Amino acid sequence: MLKQRLISGIILVLIAVVTLYFGGMITCLVTAGISLIGMNELLKVTHIENSAPAVIVYSGEILYYLLFALTLDQYTVPLALLVIVMLFAVYVFTFPKYEISSVSIAFFSLFYVTVMLSCIYRIRILENGSYMVVLVFLSAWGNDTLAYCAGRLFGKHTMSTVLSPKKTIEGAVGGVVGAGLLGMAYGFIADNFITVNFELAPVFAITCAVGGLISIIGDLGASAIKRNYGIKDYSNLIPGHGGILDRFDSIIITAPIIYYLLVLVVGLT
């Protein structure tokens, strides 16, 4: 099991490196594919993957990334409004076939997986985006790995007894601090390759620490959904890891936080 998980993890990292290195259409297409699979996993868990609301949000996902590919992302909000109108139309004209919960879950899957995960692509197309996008993975996966190590070494106080009894407060602190230190180290390295009007090391340290903190919520949130529906993994797509949502749960919520920290606070464009 450990060998299988390790091999899958290495393959995932290689795919991420290649995808983010080339950027452009490759990053857009891969992110779109991951989003579509993740949406399907969530809709399967909630038993509406073959419903009319699911077809609408699948179509919305494809159109959403098509707008990015055509550099027409200013129309993503009108697209979201159109999706809501169509979902309500199905809800109303087929009543009582679908409950409002199905409509809500369908739209949630579109926003939670597609819109939030698309921030990876949004970061990649920023100034020096090939360097900045690494912060998402340092924050999420770095925090996850270092929190596990800190928890094993120092963990005594459970963070969420019912939801995730193995996660500890000490582990969470270690993960956030560790993510910040990773960000700082990466800042010193990146300083040799890019020129910006701010100090990379402290900015990257703070960004990764904040991202690491938020990633804990993403991890626990995805776990909570699984507990609600009584499943262990979202799928068995990735041997040893589960599904897309099992592996990208923290990435999904961290990516938009990193994006808006870079755009609104740091001022990247």
Coordinates of C-alpha atoms in Angstrom, one line a residue:
M1 CA 0.0 0.0 0.0
L2 CA 2.8 2.4 0.9
K3 CA 4.7 1.6 -2.3
Q4 CA 1.6 2.1 -4.3
R5 CA 0.9 5.4 -2.6
L6 CA 4.5 6.5 -3.2
I7 CA 4.5 5.7 -6.9
S8 CA 1.1 7.4 -7.4
G9 CA 2.4 10.5 -5.5
I10 CA 5.5 10.7 -7.7
I11 CA 3.4 10.5 -10.9
L12 CA 1.1 13.2 -9.6
V13 CA 4.0 15.5 -8.8
L14 CA 5.5 14.9 -12.3
I15 CA 2.2 15.7 -14.0
A16 CA 1.9 18.8 -11.9
V17 CA 5.4 19.9 -12.8
V18 CA 5.0 19.4 -16.5
T19 CA 1.6 21.0 -16.6
L20 CA 2.6 24.1 -14.7
Y21 CA 6.0 24.4 -16.5
F22 CA 4.4 24.7 -19.9
G23 CA 1.5 26.8 -18.8
G24 CA -0.9 28.3 -21.3
M25 CA -3.3 25.9 -23.0
I26 CA -1.8 22.8 -21.4
T27 CA -2.4 24.1 -17.8
C28 CA -5.9 25.2 -18.8
L29 CA -6.8 21.8 -20.3
V30 CA -5.3 19.8 -17.5
T31 CA -7.0 22.0 -14.8
A32 CA -10.3 21.6 -16.7
G33 CA -9.9 17.9 -16.8
I34 CA -9.2 17.6 -13.1
S35 CA -12.1 19.9 -12.3
L36 CA -14.5 17.8 -14.4
I37 CA -13.4 14.6 -12.7
G38 CA -13.7 16.2 -9.3
M39 CA -17.2 17.4 -10.0
N40 CA -18.2 14.0 -11.2
E41 CA -16.8 12.5 -7.9
L42 CA -18.8 14.9 -5.8
L43 CA -22.0 14.4 -7.8
K44 CA -21.6 10.6 -7.6
V45 CA -21.3 10.8 -3.8
T46 CA -24.5 12.8 -3.7
H47 CA -26.2 10.4 -6.2
I48 CA -27.1 13.0 -8.8
E49 CA -24.3 12.4 -11.3
N50 CA -26.7 11.4 -14.1
S51 CA -29.4 14.0 -13.5
A52 CA -30.4 17.0 -15.5
P53 CA -28.8 19.4 -12.9
A54 CA -25.6 17.4 -13.3
V55 CA -25.7 17.8 -17.1
I56 CA -26.1 21.6 -16.7
V57 CA -23.1 22.0 -14.4
Y58 CA -21.0 19.7 -16.5
S59 CA -21.8 21.9 -19.5
G60 CA -21.1 25.0 -17.4
E61 CA -17.7 23.6 -16.4
I62 CA -16.7 23.1 -20.0
L63 CA -17.9 26.5 -21.1
Y64 CA -16.2 28.1 -18.1
Y65 CA -12.8 26.9 -19.1
L66 CA -13.5 27.6 -22.8
L67 CA -14.0 31.2 -21.8
F68 CA -10.6 31.2 -20.2
A69 CA -9.0 29.5 -23.2
L70 CA -10.5 32.2 -25.5
T71 CA -9.4 35.0 -23.0
L72 CA -13.1 35.8 -22.4
D73 CA -13.0 35.3 -18.7
Q74 CA -15.0 38.5 -18.1
Y75 CA -18.0 36.5 -19.1
T76 CA -17.6 33.9 -16.3
V77 CA -20.0 35.7 -13.9
P78 CA -22.8 35.9 -16.6
L79 CA -22.2 32.2 -17.2
A80 CA -22.7 31.5 -13.5
L81 CA -26.0 33.4 -13.6
L82 CA -27.1 31.4 -16.7
V83 CA -26.3 28.2 -14.9
I84 CA -28.4 29.2 -11.9
V85 CA -31.3 30.2 -14.2
M86 CA -31.1 26.8 -16.0
L87 CA -30.9 24.9 -12.8
F88 CA -34.0 26.6 -11.5
A89 CA -35.8 26.1 -14.8
V90 CA -35.2 22.3 -14.5
Y91 CA -36.3 22.5 -10.8
V92 CA -39.5 24.3 -11.6
F93 CA -40.6 22.6 -14.9
T94 CA -39.9 19.1 -13.7
F95 CA -41.3 19.6 -10.2
P96 CA -41.4 17.6 -8.0
K97 CA -38.8 15.3 -9.6
Y98 CA -35.8 17.2 -8.0
E99 CA -35.5 18.6 -4.6
I100 CA -33.9 22.0 -4.0
S101 CA -30.9 20.1 -2.3
S102 CA -30.1 18.6 -5.7
V103 CA -30.0 21.9 -7.4
S104 CA -27.9 23.4 -4.6
I105 CA -25.4 20.6 -4.6
A106 CA -25.1 20.8 -8.4
F107 CA -24.2 24.5 -8.3
F108 CA -22.0 24.0 -5.3
S109 CA -20.0 21.4 -7.2
L110 CA -19.5 23.8 -10.0
F111 CA -18.3 26.6 -7.7
Y112 CA -16.4 24.5 -5.2
V113 CA -14.5 22.4 -7.7
T114 CA -14.4 24.3 -11.0
V115 CA -14.3 27.9 -10.0
M116 CA -12.0 27.5 -7.0
L117 CA -9.6 25.1 -8.7
S118 CA -9.4 27.4 -11.8
C119 CA -7.4 29.8 -9.6
I120 CA -4.4 27.5 -10.3
Y121 CA -4.6 28.6 -13.9
R122 CA -5.3 32.2 -12.9
I123 CA -2.1 32.3 -10.9
R124 CA -0.1 30.6 -13.7
I125 CA -1.0 33.5 -16.1
L126 CA 0.0 36.2 -13.7
E127 CA 3.3 38.0 -13.9
N128 CA 6.0 35.4 -13.0
G129 CA 3.1 32.9 -12.7
S130 CA 5.3 29.9 -13.2
Y131 CA 7.0 30.7 -9.9
M132 CA 4.0 32.0 -8.0
V133 CA 1.8 28.9 -8.7
V134 CA 4.3 26.8 -6.7
L135 CA 3.1 28.6 -3.6
V136 CA -0.3 26.7 -3.8
F137 CA 1.4 23.3 -3.6
L138 CA 3.9 24.4 -1.0
S139 CA 1.0 25.6 1.2
A140 CA -1.3 22.7 0.7
W141 CA 0.8 19.6 0.3
G142 CA 3.6 21.1 2.4
N143 CA 1.3 21.8 5.2
D144 CA -0.3 18.3 4.9
T145 CA 3.1 16.5 5.0
L146 CA 4.6 18.6 7.8
A147 CA 1.4 18.5 9.9
Y148 CA 1.5 14.7 9.7
C149 CA 5.1 14.7 10.9
A150 CA 4.6 17.2 13.7
G151 CA 1.5 15.3 14.8
R152 CA 3.3 12.0 15.0
L153 CA 6.1 13.6 17.0
F154 CA 4.3 16.0 19.2
G155 CA 0.6 15.5 18.8
K156 CA -1.4 15.3 22.1
H157 CA -4.5 17.4 21.7
T158 CA -7.1 16.3 19.1
M159 CA -8.3 19.0 16.8
S160 CA -11.6 17.5 15.8
T161 CA -12.5 14.3 17.7
V162 CA -15.5 13.3 15.7
L163 CA -14.5 14.4 12.2
S164 CA -10.8 13.5 12.2
P165 CA -9.5 12.0 15.5
K166 CA -6.0 11.6 14.2
K167 CA -5.4 15.2 13.5
T168 CA -4.0 17.2 16.4
I169 CA -3.6 20.9 17.2
E170 CA 0.2 20.4 17.5
G171 CA 0.2 18.9 14.0
A172 CA -1.8 21.8 12.6
V173 CA 0.6 24.3 14.2
G174 CA 3.6 22.4 12.8
G175 CA 2.0 22.3 9.4
V176 CA 1.3 26.0 9.2
V177 CA 4.8 27.0 10.6
G178 CA 6.4 24.4 8.3
A179 CA 4.5 25.8 5.2
G180 CA 5.7 29.3 6.1
L181 CA 9.3 28.1 6.4
L182 CA 9.0 26.3 3.0
G183 CA 7.6 29.5 1.5
M184 CA 10.6 31.5 2.9
A185 CA 13.1 29.0 1.6
Y186 CA 11.5 29.0 -1.8
G187 CA 11.5 32.9 -1.7
F188 CA 15.3 32.9 -1.3
I189 CA 15.7 30.4 -4.2
A190 CA 13.2 32.3 -6.5
D191 CA 15.0 35.6 -5.7
N192 CA 17.8 34.3 -8.0
F193 CA 15.5 34.0 -11.0
I194 CA 12.9 36.7 -10.9
T195 CA 12.9 40.4 -10.2
V196 CA 9.9 42.0 -8.4
N197 CA 9.3 45.2 -6.4
F198 CA 9.0 43.3 -3.0
E199 CA 11.0 41.0 -0.9
L200 CA 10.2 37.5 -1.9
A201 CA 11.2 35.5 1.2
P202 CA 8.9 37.3 3.8
V203 CA 6.0 37.6 1.3
F204 CA 6.2 33.9 0.3
A205 CA 6.5 32.9 4.0
I206 CA 3.3 34.8 5.0
T207 CA 1.5 33.6 1.9
C208 CA 2.3 30.0 2.5
A209 CA 1.5 30.2 6.2
V210 CA -1.9 31.7 5.4
G211 CA -2.5 29.2 2.6
G212 CA -1.4 26.3 4.9
L213 CA -3.9 27.4 7.6
I214 CA -6.7 27.6 5.1
S215 CA -5.8 24.2 3.6
I216 CA -6.7 22.6 6.9
I217 CA -10.3 23.8 6.5
G218 CA -10.3 22.4 2.9
D219 CA -9.0 19.0 4.2
L220 CA -11.5 18.8 7.0
G221 CA -14.4 20.1 4.8
A222 CA -13.8 17.3 2.2
S223 CA -13.7 14.8 5.1
A224 CA -16.9 16.1 6.5
I225 CA -18.7 15.5 3.2
K226 CA -17.4 11.9 3.1
R227 CA -18.6 11.4 6.7
N228 CA -22.1 12.7 5.7
Y229 CA -22.4 10.2 3.0
G230 CA -20.6 7.3 4.7
I231 CA -17.7 6.8 2.3
K232 CA -13.9 6.4 2.8
D233 CA -12.7 7.9 -0.5
Y234 CA -14.4 9.9 -3.3
S235 CA -13.2 7.3 -5.8
N236 CA -10.3 4.9 -6.5
L237 CA -8.9 6.8 -9.4
I238 CA -5.5 7.4 -7.9
P239 CA -4.1 4.2 -6.3
G240 CA -3.3 4.7 -2.6
H241 CA -4.7 8.2 -2.6
G242 CA -8.4 7.8 -3.5
G243 CA -10.0 10.2 -5.9
I244 CA -9.2 13.7 -7.2
L245 CA -11.1 15.3 -4.3
D246 CA -9.1 13.2 -1.8
R247 CA -5.8 14.4 -3.2
F248 CA -6.8 18.0 -4.1
D249 CA -9.2 18.8 -1.2
S250 CA -6.7 21.2 0.3
I251 CA -5.5 22.5 -3.1
I252 CA -9.1 23.5 -4.1
I253 CA -9.6 25.9 -1.2
T254 CA -6.0 27.1 -1.0
A255 CA -5.6 28.1 -4.7
P256 CA -8.2 31.0 -4.6
I257 CA -6.7 32.3 -1.3
I258 CA -3.2 32.4 -2.7
Y259 CA -4.5 34.0 -5.9
Y260 CA -6.2 36.8 -4.1
L261 CA -3.3 37.4 -1.7
L262 CA -1.1 37.8 -4.8
V263 CA -3.5 40.0 -6.7
L264 CA -5.1 42.1 -4.0
V265 CA -2.4 42.3 -1.4
V266 CA 0.9 42.0 -3.3
G267 CA -0.5 43.7 -6.4
L268 CA 0.5 41.2 -9.1
T269 CA -1.4 41.3 -12.5

